[in-house]
Coordinates of C-alpha atoms in Angstrom, one line a residue:
Chain A
X1 CA 1.9 2.5 24.1
X2 CA 3.4 5.2 25.5
X3 CA 2.3 5.0 29.3
X4 CA 4.5 1.8 29.3
X5 CA 7.6 2.9 27.8
X6 CA 8.0 6.7 28.1
X7 CA 7.2 7.9 31.8
X8 CA 7.7 11.6 31.4
X9 CA 8.8 11.8 35.1
X10 CA 11.8 14.1 35.0
X11 CA 10.0 16.6 32.8
X12 CA 8.1 18.8 35.4
X13 CA 8.6 22.5 34.5
X14 CA 9.5 22.2 31.1
X15 CA 7.0 23.7 28.4
X16 CA 5.4 21.2 25.9
X17 CA 7.8 22.1 23.4
X18 CA 10.8 21.5 25.4
X19 CA 9.2 18.1 26.5
X20 CA 8.6 17.1 23.1
X21 CA 12.1 17.9 21.8
X22 CA 13.3 16.0 25.1
X23 CA 11.4 13.0 24.1
X24 CA 12.5 13.3 20.3
X25 CA 16.0 13.3 21.4
X26 CA 15.7 10.4 23.8
X27 CA 14.4 8.2 20.8
X28 CA 17.4 6.8 19.1
X29 CA 15.6 5.5 16.3
X30 CA 13.8 8.8 15.6
X31 CA 17.3 10.4 15.4
X32 CA 18.5 7.6 13.4
X33 CA 15.5 8.5 11.0
X34 CA 16.2 12.1 11.1
X35 CA 19.8 11.6 10.1
X36 CA 18.8 9.3 7.2
X37 CA 16.3 11.6 6.0
X38 CA 18.9 14.7 6.2
X39 CA 21.4 12.6 4.4
X40 CA 19.1 11.7 1.3
X41 CA 18.1 15.2 1.0
X42 CA 21.3 16.5 1.4
X43 CA 22.7 14.3 -1.3
X44 CA 19.8 15.0 -3.6
X45 CA 20.3 18.8 -3.3
X46 CA 23.9 18.8 -3.6
X47 CA 24.2 15.8 -6.1
X48 CA 26.3 17.2 -8.7
X49 CA 28.9 18.0 -6.3
X50 CA 28.9 15.1 -4.4
X51 CA 28.7 12.2 -7.0
X52 CA 31.9 10.8 -8.0
X53 CA 30.7 10.7 -12.0
X54 CA 28.0 13.6 -12.9
X55 CA 27.9 11.9 -16.5
X56 CA 26.6 8.9 -15.3
X57 CA 23.4 10.3 -14.4
X58 CA 22.7 10.6 -18.1
X59 CA 22.8 8.4 -21.3
X60 CA 26.6 7.8 -20.7
X61 CA 28.4 4.8 -22.0
X62 CA 31.6 3.4 -21.0
X63 CA 31.6 -0.2 -22.1
X64 CA 35.3 -0.9 -20.7
X65 CA 33.9 -0.4 -17.2
X66 CA 30.6 -2.2 -17.5
X67 CA 29.3 -4.9 -14.8
X68 CA 32.6 -4.0 -12.4
X69 CA 31.6 -5.2 -9.3
X70 CA 31.7 -2.9 -5.9
X71 CA 35.0 -1.2 -5.5
X72 CA 36.9 1.9 -4.0
X73 CA 36.3 3.6 -7.2
X74 CA 32.8 2.4 -7.6
X75 CA 31.4 1.9 -4.2
X76 CA 28.1 0.3 -5.4
X77 CA 29.6 -1.1 -8.8
X78 CA 28.8 -0.3 -12.5
X79 CA 25.7 -1.1 -14.5
X80 CA 25.4 -2.8 -17.9
X81 CA 26.7 0.3 -19.9
X82 CA 29.5 1.1 -17.3
X83 CA 27.8 3.9 -15.4
X84 CA 28.5 4.4 -11.7
X85 CA 25.8 3.3 -9.8
X86 CA 26.3 5.2 -6.8
X87 CA 26.1 8.5 -8.7
X88 CA 23.0 7.1 -10.4
X89 CA 21.6 6.4 -7.0
X90 CA 22.1 9.9 -5.7
X91 CA 20.7 11.6 -9.0
X92 CA 17.9 9.0 -8.4
X93 CA 17.1 10.4 -5.2
X94 CA 16.6 13.5 -6.7
X95 CA 14.1 12.4 -9.1
X96 CA 12.2 10.6 -6.0
X97 CA 12.1 13.6 -3.7
X98 CA 10.9 15.8 -6.8
X99 CA 8.1 13.2 -6.8
X100 CA 7.5 13.4 -3.4
X101 CA 7.4 17.4 -3.1
X102 CA 5.1 17.5 -6.2
X103 CA 2.7 14.7 -5.1
X104 CA 2.5 15.8 -1.5
X105 CA 2.6 19.5 -2.4
X106 CA -1.0 19.2 -4.3
X107 CA -2.6 16.3 -2.6
X108 CA -2.0 17.5 1.0
X109 CA -3.5 20.7 0.8
X110 CA -6.6 19.5 -1.4
X111 CA -7.3 16.5 0.9
X112 CA -7.0 18.8 4.1
X113 CA -9.3 21.4 2.7
X114 CA -12.0 18.8 1.9
X115 CA -11.6 17.1 5.1
X116 CA -11.9 20.6 6.9
X117 CA -15.1 21.5 5.1
X118 CA -16.9 18.1 5.2
X119 CA -16.2 17.9 9.1
X120 CA -17.0 21.4 9.7
X121 CA -20.2 21.9 7.5
X122 CA -21.3 18.5 8.2
X123 CA -24.7 17.5 6.5
X124 CA -25.1 17.1 2.7
X125 CA -21.4 18.6 2.3
X126 CA -20.3 15.9 4.6
X127 CA -22.2 12.9 3.0
X128 CA -20.9 14.1 -0.6
X129 CA -17.5 14.6 0.3
X130 CA -16.9 11.5 2.4
X131 CA -19.0 8.9 0.1
X132 CA -16.7 10.2 -2.8
X133 CA -13.5 9.6 -0.7
X134 CA -15.0 6.3 0.2
X135 CA -15.2 5.4 -3.6
X136 CA -11.8 6.7 -4.3
X137 CA -10.5 4.9 -1.4
X138 CA -11.9 1.4 -2.9
X139 CA -9.9 2.1 -5.9
X140 CA -6.7 -0.1 -5.9
X141 CA -4.0 2.5 -6.0
X142 CA -1.3 0.8 -7.7
X143 CA -3.6 -0.7 -10.3
X144 CA -5.1 2.9 -10.8
X145 CA -1.9 4.6 -11.4
X146 CA -0.3 2.0 -13.6
X147 CA -3.7 2.6 -15.8
X148 CA -3.5 6.3 -15.7
X149 CA 0.3 6.6 -16.6
X150 CA -0.1 4.0 -19.3
X151 CA -2.7 5.8 -21.1
X152 CA -1.2 9.3 -20.5
X153 CA 2.1 7.8 -21.6
X154 CA 4.6 7.2 -19.0
X155 CA 7.0 10.1 -17.5
X156 CA 7.7 12.0 -14.3
X157 CA 4.8 14.5 -14.6
X158 CA 2.3 11.8 -15.5
X159 CA 3.5 9.5 -12.5
X160 CA 3.1 12.5 -10.4
X161 CA -0.4 13.3 -11.6
X162 CA -1.5 9.7 -11.2
X163 CA -0.3 9.3 -7.7
X164 CA -1.6 13.0 -6.8
X165 CA -5.3 11.9 -7.8
X166 CA -5.3 8.9 -5.5
X167 CA -3.3 10.3 -2.3
X168 CA -5.4 13.4 -1.3
X169 CA -8.1 10.6 0.2
X170 CA -6.1 9.7 3.4
X171 CA -5.8 13.4 4.3
X172 CA -9.2 14.0 3.9
X173 CA -10.1 11.4 5.9
X174 CA -7.8 12.1 8.8
X175 CA -8.6 15.8 8.8
X176 CA -12.2 14.8 8.8
X177 CA -12.0 12.6 11.8
X178 CA -9.8 15.3 14.0
X179 CA -12.3 18.1 12.9
X180 CA -15.2 15.8 13.9
X181 CA -13.6 15.6 17.3
X182 CA -13.0 19.0 17.6
X183 CA -16.4 20.4 16.8
X184 CA -17.7 20.0 20.3
X185 CA -14.6 21.8 22.1
X186 CA -15.4 24.9 23.8
X187 CA -13.0 26.9 21.7
X188 CA -15.1 26.3 18.3
X189 CA -18.2 27.3 20.1
X190 CA -16.7 30.3 21.6
X191 CA -15.5 31.6 18.3
X192 CA -18.8 31.0 16.9
X193 CA -20.7 32.9 19.6
X194 CA -17.9 35.6 19.1
X195 CA -19.1 36.1 15.3
X196 CA -16.1 34.7 13.9
X197 CA -16.6 34.0 10.3
X198 CA -16.7 30.2 8.7
X199 CA -13.4 30.7 7.3
X200 CA -12.1 32.1 10.4
X201 CA -13.1 29.1 12.6
X202 CA -11.8 26.8 9.7
X203 CA -8.3 28.1 8.9
X204 CA -7.4 29.9 12.4
X205 CA -9.0 27.7 14.9
X206 CA -9.5 24.2 13.4
X207 CA -6.5 23.9 11.0
X208 CA -3.7 24.7 13.8
X209 CA -5.2 21.7 15.6
X210 CA -4.6 19.5 12.5
X211 CA -1.0 20.4 12.1
X212 CA 0.9 18.0 14.3
X213 CA -1.2 15.1 12.4
X214 CA -0.5 16.2 9.0
X215 CA 3.1 16.6 9.8
X216 CA 3.6 12.8 11.0
X217 CA 1.4 11.9 7.8
X218 CA 3.6 13.9 5.6
X219 CA 6.8 12.1 7.0
X220 CA 5.3 8.8 6.4
X221 CA 3.5 9.4 3.3
X222 CA 7.0 10.7 1.9
X223 CA 8.3 7.4 2.3
X224 CA 5.4 5.3 0.5
X225 CA 5.3 7.9 -2.2
X226 CA 9.0 7.0 -2.8
X227 CA 8.1 3.3 -2.8
X228 CA 4.9 4.0 -5.1
X229 CA 7.0 5.7 -7.7
X230 CA 9.7 3.2 -7.8
X231 CA 7.1 0.5 -8.3
X232 CA 5.7 2.1 -11.0
X233 CA 9.0 2.5 -12.8
X234 CA 10.0 -0.8 -11.8
X235 CA 7.0 -2.0 -13.8
X236 CA 8.3 0.3 -16.8
X237 CA 5.2 2.9 -16.4
X238 CA 7.3 5.4 -14.3
X239 CA 10.1 7.5 -15.3
X240 CA 11.7 6.8 -18.3
X241 CA 15.5 6.2 -19.1
X242 CA 18.1 7.7 -19.1
X243 CA 16.6 9.5 -16.3
X244 CA 18.1 8.1 -13.4
X245 CA 15.2 6.4 -11.4
X246 CA 15.7 3.8 -8.6
X247 CA 13.1 1.4 -9.4
X248 CA 14.2 1.5 -13.0
X249 CA 17.8 0.8 -12.1
X250 CA 16.5 -2.4 -10.1
X251 CA 14.1 -3.5 -13.0
X252 CA 17.2 -3.3 -15.3
X253 CA 19.8 -4.6 -12.8
X254 CA 17.6 -7.8 -12.1
X255 CA 18.2 -9.1 -15.6
X256 CA 21.8 -9.8 -14.7
X257 CA 21.0 -11.6 -11.4
X258 CA 22.4 -13.6 -9.9
X259 CA 26.1 -13.2 -10.8
X260 CA 26.1 -9.3 -11.1
X261 CA 23.6 -9.0 -8.2
X262 CA 24.8 -5.5 -7.2
X263 CA 23.3 -4.1 -10.2
X264 CA 19.5 -4.6 -8.8
X265 CA 20.5 -5.1 -5.0
X266 CA 22.2 -1.5 -4.4
X267 CA 19.5 0.5 -6.2
X268 CA 17.1 -1.8 -3.8
X269 CA 18.7 -1.1 -0.7
X270 CA 19.3 2.5 -1.6
X271 CA 15.1 2.8 -1.7
X272 CA 14.8 0.9 1.5
X273 CA 17.3 3.1 3.3
X274 CA 15.1 6.5 2.1
X275 CA 11.9 4.8 3.0
X276 CA 13.2 3.5 6.6
X277 CA 14.4 7.1 7.2
X278 CA 11.1 8.6 6.5
X279 CA 9.4 5.9 8.6
X280 CA 11.7 6.3 11.7
X281 CA 11.2 10.1 11.6
X282 CA 7.3 9.7 11.0
X283 CA 7.2 7.2 14.1
X284 CA 9.3 9.5 16.2
X285 CA 7.4 12.7 15.4
X286 CA 4.3 10.7 16.2
X287 CA 5.5 9.5 19.8
X288 CA 7.2 13.1 20.1
X289 CA 3.6 14.8 19.4
X290 CA 1.4 12.2 20.7
X291 CA -0.8 12.1 17.9
X292 CA -3.0 8.9 16.6
X293 CA -3.3 8.5 12.7
Chain B
X1 CA -27.9 -8.1 13.6
X2 CA -30.1 -8.8 10.4
X3 CA -31.0 -5.3 9.7
X4 CA -27.3 -4.5 10.2
X5 CA -26.4 -7.0 7.4
X6 CA -29.1 -5.5 5.0
X7 CA -27.9 -2.2 5.7
X8 CA -24.2 -2.9 5.1
X9 CA -25.2 -5.0 1.9
X10 CA -26.9 -1.9 0.5
X11 CA -23.9 0.5 1.3
X12 CA -21.9 -2.0 -0.5
X13 CA -24.1 -1.8 -3.8
X14 CA -23.9 1.7 -3.5
X15 CA -20.1 1.9 -3.2
X16 CA -19.8 -0.4 -6.1
X17 CA -22.1 1.3 -8.3
X18 CA -20.0 4.6 -7.4
X19 CA -16.7 2.7 -8.1
X20 CA -17.9 1.4 -11.6
X21 CA -19.2 4.9 -12.6
X22 CA -15.9 6.6 -11.3
X23 CA -13.8 4.2 -13.2
X24 CA -15.8 4.7 -16.5
X25 CA -15.7 8.2 -16.2
X26 CA -11.7 8.1 -15.6
X27 CA -11.4 5.9 -18.8
X28 CA -13.5 8.6 -20.8
X29 CA -11.7 11.6 -19.5
X30 CA -8.1 10.3 -20.4
X31 CA -7.0 12.3 -23.4
X32 CA -6.6 10.1 -26.7
X33 CA -9.5 8.4 -28.7
X34 CA -9.9 4.9 -27.3
X35 CA -10.4 3.6 -30.7
X36 CA -7.1 5.0 -31.8
X37 CA -5.5 3.5 -28.9
X38 CA -6.8 0.4 -29.7
X39 CA -5.8 0.2 -33.2
X40 CA -2.6 1.7 -32.8
X41 CA -0.8 4.6 -34.8
X42 CA -0.9 2.7 -38.0
X43 CA -4.3 2.8 -38.4
X44 CA -6.4 4.7 -41.2
X45 CA -8.9 7.4 -40.2
X46 CA -11.9 5.2 -41.9
X47 CA -10.5 2.1 -39.7
X48 CA -10.6 4.5 -36.8
X49 CA -14.3 5.6 -37.5
X50 CA -15.3 2.2 -37.8
X51 CA -13.8 1.0 -34.6
X52 CA -15.7 4.2 -32.9
X53 CA -19.1 2.8 -34.3
X54 CA -18.3 -0.7 -33.1
X55 CA -17.1 0.4 -29.6
X56 CA -20.1 3.0 -29.4
X57 CA -18.1 5.8 -29.0
X58 CA -20.2 8.1 -31.1
X59 CA -23.3 7.7 -28.6
X60 CA -23.7 10.1 -26.1
X61 CA -22.1 10.1 -22.9
X62 CA -25.2 8.7 -20.7
X63 CA -25.8 6.1 -23.6
X64 CA -22.5 4.8 -23.3
X65 CA -22.7 4.9 -19.5
X66 CA -25.9 3.2 -19.7
X67 CA -24.7 0.2 -22.0
X68 CA -21.5 -0.3 -19.8
X69 CA -23.6 -0.4 -16.5
X70 CA -26.1 -2.6 -18.1
X71 CA -23.3 -5.2 -19.7
X72 CA -21.7 -4.8 -16.2
X73 CA -25.0 -6.1 -14.3
X74 CA -25.0 -9.4 -16.6
X75 CA -21.1 -9.8 -16.1
X76 CA -20.2 -8.5 -19.3
X77 CA -16.8 -6.3 -19.5
X78 CA -16.6 -6.0 -23.1
X79 CA -13.8 -7.9 -25.0
X80 CA -10.3 -7.5 -24.5
X81 CA -7.9 -6.4 -27.5
X82 CA -5.0 -8.3 -26.3
X83 CA -6.6 -12.0 -26.4
X84 CA -9.7 -11.3 -28.0
X85 CA -11.5 -12.8 -25.7
X86 CA -14.5 -11.4 -23.1
X87 CA -12.7 -9.8 -20.6
X88 CA -14.7 -11.5 -18.0
X89 CA -13.5 -14.9 -19.0
X90 CA -9.7 -13.6 -18.9
X91 CA -10.2 -12.3 -15.3
X92 CA -11.9 -15.4 -14.2
X93 CA -9.4 -17.4 -15.7
X94 CA -6.8 -15.4 -13.7
X95 CA -8.6 -15.2 -10.7
X96 CA -7.8 -18.5 -9.1
X97 CA -4.0 -18.2 -9.0
X98 CA -4.0 -14.6 -7.2
X99 CA -6.9 -15.9 -5.0
X100 CA -4.5 -18.9 -3.9
X101 CA -1.7 -16.2 -3.7
X102 CA -3.5 -13.8 -1.6
X103 CA -5.0 -16.3 0.7
X104 CA -1.8 -18.1 1.3
X105 CA -0.3 -14.7 2.2
X106 CA -3.0 -13.9 4.6
X107 CA -2.7 -17.5 6.4
X108 CA 1.1 -16.6 6.4
X109 CA 0.7 -13.4 7.9
X110 CA -1.9 -14.6 10.8
X111 CA 0.3 -17.6 11.7
X112 CA 3.7 -15.3 11.6
X113 CA 2.4 -12.0 13.0
X114 CA 0.0 -12.5 15.9
X115 CA 2.2 -14.9 17.7
X116 CA 5.1 -12.7 17.3
X117 CA 3.1 -9.9 18.6
X118 CA 1.9 -11.7 21.6
X119 CA 5.6 -12.8 22.2
X120 CA 6.7 -9.1 21.8
X121 CA 3.9 -8.0 24.5
X122 CA 4.8 -10.5 27.1
X123 CA 8.3 -9.8 27.0
X124 CA 8.1 -6.2 26.6
X125 CA 11.0 -4.0 26.5
X126 CA 13.4 -6.9 26.6
X127 CA 15.9 -7.9 24.0
X128 CA 13.2 -10.1 22.4
X129 CA 10.9 -7.1 22.0
X130 CA 13.5 -5.2 20.4
X131 CA 14.7 -7.9 18.0
X132 CA 11.0 -8.4 16.9
X133 CA 10.6 -4.4 16.6
X134 CA 13.4 -4.4 14.2
X135 CA 12.2 -7.4 12.2
X136 CA 8.9 -5.8 11.9
X137 CA 10.4 -2.4 10.9
X138 CA 12.6 -4.2 8.0
X139 CA 9.1 -5.8 6.9
X140 CA 7.4 -2.4 6.7
X141 CA 10.0 -0.5 4.9
X142 CA 11.2 -3.1 2.5
X143 CA 9.6 -2.5 -1.0
X144 CA 7.8 -5.6 -2.5
X145 CA 9.8 -6.1 -5.5
X146 CA 13.1 -5.5 -3.6
X147 CA 12.1 -8.2 -1.1
X148 CA 11.0 -10.3 -4.1
X149 CA 14.5 -10.1 -5.8
X150 CA 16.6 -10.6 -2.8
X151 CA 14.6 -13.6 -1.9
X152 CA 14.9 -15.2 -5.6
X153 CA 18.6 -14.3 -5.5
X154 CA 19.3 -16.1 -2.1
X155 CA 16.7 -19.0 -1.7
X156 CA 16.4 -19.9 -5.3
X157 CA 19.9 -19.2 -6.8
X158 CA 22.5 -19.9 -3.9
X159 CA 20.1 -22.4 -1.9
X160 CA 18.7 -23.6 -5.2
X161 CA 15.9 -25.7 -3.8
X162 CA 12.8 -23.4 -4.5
X163 CA 11.5 -22.6 -7.9
X164 CA 11.4 -18.7 -9.0
X165 CA 8.6 -18.7 -11.2
X166 CA 5.1 -20.0 -11.9
X167 CA 2.9 -21.9 -10.1
X168 CA 3.5 -25.6 -11.1
X169 CA 6.0 -27.8 -12.6
X170 CA 5.9 -28.4 -16.3
X171 CA 6.4 -31.8 -15.9
X172 CA 3.6 -32.2 -13.3
X173 CA 0.2 -33.0 -15.4
X174 CA -2.7 -31.4 -13.4
X175 CA -5.5 -29.5 -14.1
X176 CA -7.2 -27.8 -11.5
X177 CA -10.8 -27.5 -12.7
X178 CA -12.8 -27.8 -9.3
X179 CA -11.8 -24.6 -7.5
X180 CA -9.0 -23.5 -9.7
X181 CA -6.9 -23.5 -6.4
X182 CA -4.2 -25.8 -6.8
X183 CA -3.8 -26.5 -3.0
X184 CA -7.6 -27.6 -2.6
X185 CA -8.0 -29.3 -5.9
X186 CA -4.8 -31.4 -5.2
X187 CA -6.2 -32.0 -1.8
X188 CA -9.6 -33.2 -3.4
X189 CA -8.0 -35.4 -5.7
X190 CA -5.5 -36.7 -3.5
X191 CA -2.5 -35.8 -5.6
X192 CA 0.2 -35.1 -3.0
X193 CA 3.1 -34.1 -5.4
X194 CA 0.8 -31.1 -6.7
X195 CA 0.2 -30.0 -3.4
X196 CA 3.9 -30.4 -2.4
X197 CA 5.1 -28.7 -5.6
X198 CA 2.2 -26.0 -5.4
X199 CA 3.6 -25.0 -2.0
X200 CA 7.4 -24.9 -3.1
X201 CA 5.9 -22.5 -5.7
X202 CA 3.7 -20.3 -3.3
X203 CA 6.3 -20.0 -0.5
X204 CA 8.7 -17.1 -2.2
X205 CA 6.0 -14.9 -3.7
X206 CA 3.8 -15.4 -0.6
X207 CA 6.7 -14.3 1.6
X208 CA 7.8 -11.3 -0.4
X209 CA 3.7 -10.3 -0.3
X210 CA 3.2 -10.9 3.3
X211 CA 6.1 -9.1 5.0
X212 CA 4.7 -5.5 5.0
X213 CA 1.5 -6.7 6.6
X214 CA 3.4 -8.8 9.1
X215 CA 5.5 -6.0 10.5
X216 CA 2.2 -3.7 10.8
X217 CA 0.2 -6.8 12.4
X218 CA 2.7 -7.7 14.6
X219 CA 3.0 -4.3 16.2
X220 CA -0.7 -3.6 16.3
X221 CA -1.0 -7.0 18.1
X222 CA 1.7 -6.1 20.6
X223 CA 0.2 -2.8 21.4
X224 CA -3.5 -4.1 21.9
X225 CA -2.2 -7.0 23.9
X226 CA -0.2 -4.7 26.3
X227 CA -3.4 -2.4 26.6
X228 CA -5.7 -5.2 27.4
X229 CA -3.0 -6.5 29.9
X230 CA -4.0 -3.8 32.4
X231 CA -7.8 -4.3 32.4
X232 CA -9.5 -5.7 35.4
X233 CA -10.7 -9.0 34.0
X234 CA -7.3 -10.1 33.3
X235 CA -6.4 -9.3 36.9
X236 CA -9.5 -11.4 38.1
X237 CA -9.1 -14.3 35.8
X238 CA -5.2 -14.8 37.2
X239 CA -7.0 -14.2 40.7
X240 CA -9.4 -17.2 39.8
X241 CA -6.2 -19.1 39.4
X242 CA -7.0 -19.8 35.6
X243 CA -3.7 -20.8 34.0
X244 CA -1.6 -18.0 32.4
X245 CA -1.3 -19.7 29.2
X246 CA -5.5 -19.5 29.0
X247 CA -5.5 -16.0 30.2
X248 CA -3.1 -14.9 27.6
X249 CA -4.2 -16.6 24.6
X250 CA -8.1 -17.2 25.5
X251 CA -9.1 -14.1 27.3
X252 CA -6.6 -11.5 26.2
X253 CA -6.1 -12.2 22.6
X254 CA -9.9 -12.4 22.2
X255 CA -10.4 -8.6 23.2
X256 CA -6.8 -7.8 21.5
X257 CA -7.2 -9.2 18.3
X258 CA -10.1 -6.6 17.4
X259 CA -7.1 -4.2 16.0
X260 CA -5.0 -6.8 14.3
X261 CA -8.3 -8.0 12.3
X262 CA -9.0 -4.7 11.2
X263 CA -5.7 -4.1 9.7
X264 CA -5.7 -7.7 8.2
X265 CA -9.1 -6.7 6.2
X266 CA -7.3 -3.7 4.9
X267 CA -4.5 -5.6 4.2
X268 CA -6.2 -8.3 2.3
X269 CA -7.6 -5.6 -0.2
X270 CA -4.1 -3.9 -0.4
X271 CA -2.5 -7.4 -1.2
X272 CA -4.5 -7.4 -4.4
X273 CA -2.7 -4.1 -5.3
X274 CA 0.7 -5.3 -4.4
X275 CA 0.2 -8.3 -5.9
X276 CA 0.8 -6.4 -9.2
X277 CA 4.3 -6.2 -8.1
X278 CA 5.0 -9.8 -6.9
X279 CA 3.1 -11.5 -9.9
X280 CA 5.3 -9.8 -12.4
X281 CA 8.4 -10.5 -10.6
X282 CA 7.6 -14.4 -10.2
X283 CA 5.7 -14.5 -13.3
X284 CA 2.8 -15.6 -11.4
X285 CA -0.2 -16.2 -13.9
X286 CA -2.7 -14.2 -11.7
X287 CA -5.1 -11.2 -12.5
X288 CA -2.4 -8.9 -11.8
X289 CA 0.2 -10.0 -14.4
X290 CA -2.8 -10.3 -16.7
X291 CA -3.4 -6.3 -15.6
X292 CA 0.1 -5.4 -16.0
X293 CA 0.1 -6.9 -19.6
X294 CA -3.2 -5.4 -20.6
X295 CA -1.9 -2.1 -19.2
X296 CA 1.2 -2.1 -21.2
X297 CA -0.6 -2.8 -24.4
X298 CA -3.5 -0.2 -23.4
X299 CA -6.0 -2.7 -23.6
X300 CA -8.7 -0.3 -22.1
X301 CA -11.7 -2.7 -21.5
X302 CA -9.6 -5.3 -19.8
X303 CA -7.7 -2.3 -17.7
X304 CA -11.2 -1.5 -16.4
X305 CA -12.2 -5.1 -15.6
X306 CA -9.1 -5.4 -13.7
X307 CA -9.3 -2.3 -11.6
X308 CA -12.9 -3.1 -11.3
X309 CA -12.4 -6.4 -10.0
X310 CA -9.7 -5.1 -7.4
X311 CA -11.9 -2.6 -6.3
X312 CA -14.7 -5.2 -5.6
X313 CA -12.4 -7.3 -3.5
X314 CA -11.5 -4.3 -1.8
X315 CA -14.6 -3.4 -0.6
X316 CA -16.0 -7.1 0.0
X317 CA -12.9 -7.5 2.2
X318 CA -13.5 -4.5 4.2
X319 CA -17.1 -5.6 4.9
X320 CA -16.5 -9.1 5.6
X321 CA -13.8 -7.8 8.2
X322 CA -16.6 -5.5 9.6
X323 CA -19.1 -8.2 10.0
X324 CA -16.5 -10.5 11.6
X325 CA -15.8 -7.8 14.1
X326 CA -19.5 -7.4 14.6
X327 CA -19.4 -11.1 16.0
X328 CA -16.4 -10.7 18.1
X329 CA -17.4 -7.5 19.8
X330 CA -20.7 -6.5 20.2
X331 CA -20.0 -3.0 20.8
X332 CA -18.5 -2.9 17.2
X333 CA -22.0 -3.7 16.1
X334 CA -23.8 -1.4 18.0
X335 CA -21.9 1.6 17.0
X336 CA -21.8 0.6 13.3
X337 CA -25.9 0.5 13.7
X338 CA -26.1 3.9 15.3
X339 CA -23.6 5.5 12.6
X340 CA -25.5 4.3 9.5

């Protein structure tokens, strides 16, 4: 695709990093994605300082203001007990991003390690790891996560555990494919001839070559973890009230459709906004670093 | 080709066996006593002990695994606590509804996304292409349940001509006993009212389910078409004076359809998973709503059954696509034969 759209003609004499950053800056969609991700992360970190009403994040009740449509005071309206939806959305981003960090923080290193080992050692190690990964990939993720959280009792930590258990497989597969492709490269052979240890070849030679692919995958993953977590709580098996969660808000809000549409639609669009950001950023990074997933 | 099929079928069996064992292990290592979960917190210790006996939980792990697997081989998934019917019967009863929804969704995806992908490739880097790019992006990033709710809101409440829940109007007296698929049974029995009403019910859930795949397949078709367009055989066909329409849709699309087909195969499998959300929103009486109901009730046998059946779907869908690709592109077959 890139040969048709991205003629890097004026870039002679630039380093590869300068070229990559040039390509990123020339891509308006990637910039929009970066901006969206920045705004979501910023809002989540500084939530208590930014939101119009911090008490709305908890089990706060203000019946006089319930079901208020979007207005200057409540840009996204209020919900069925009078809490400011914008405030809850921003605190909801906190929960969502916490989920992303928790899931990817465990699943990515684990998946990458297994992929490295399977690709590098080959033979029986490879067969066992990759067959196991194939079987794990055949599990329907949402059904599996639902079942796990239901049996463990639904809350943030268990949702995190359930998603993590299913997520590492994609990274194993990705890294395995990259390492398999790199094994015949001269630099691996050279390191081996020079007497480097397995650990050295794995982590100092092969791993750095996987970084860009993993970075792109993480950015794309982040959006999908948010979606996944929201889906779980939409079905009532994720984060429980009064913790503000975007999926739960859509579910409760949908009971007041169609007249009080904002209660479901506003949180719904907020999820969309975050996922859109991570996707655009991920696509931009992919074009920039020229990796194939 | 024949030995290839046999080998693929053997791999399939192995993966299915692994899947069954894995699901069983997961169901057993989750904390909590299944008998206690089944009976609820109010049951006495004696009742729980009796239930453990009945469920065979006091046997050794391997005994349990063996009786589970041998039951599975005979199509026995145990009894559902929720409906107190065999899980297999429940699932078979709910499967046609899901199957109809998923098939309709796939057809929708193919019919919409591949032509749009071709159009985007033909008019690449014009406003048409950019517009389609935005459409596909929206499809990919919109969560299924958000789209489902918005569709309900707009199409059903404001426009008011599409039903929001169920498969068929209650006033229509019809039972689909032949295949369980309303569209097919309706056609076979010549009931046009059934076909029409089933279609009306299908459109919204199928659209909500199809959106993500449409976006993805559209982009991939576009990329593949652009790649193919620079090959020599395309230039040669044009030089022979073959009409552009034939070159595009007959020659190029055949070669270019390998990538979108692969994605559609994966898509078919993930649709079963995403159906959990969409069926829930549209009260669609399929396997996913059965799954959600039983999961909420911690009905372990039923949950294992639903997960297993969805997994089988996934594996079989992948295999089917693999074979289809083998037919379309002999190189794919050879590569797979070499690998295995």
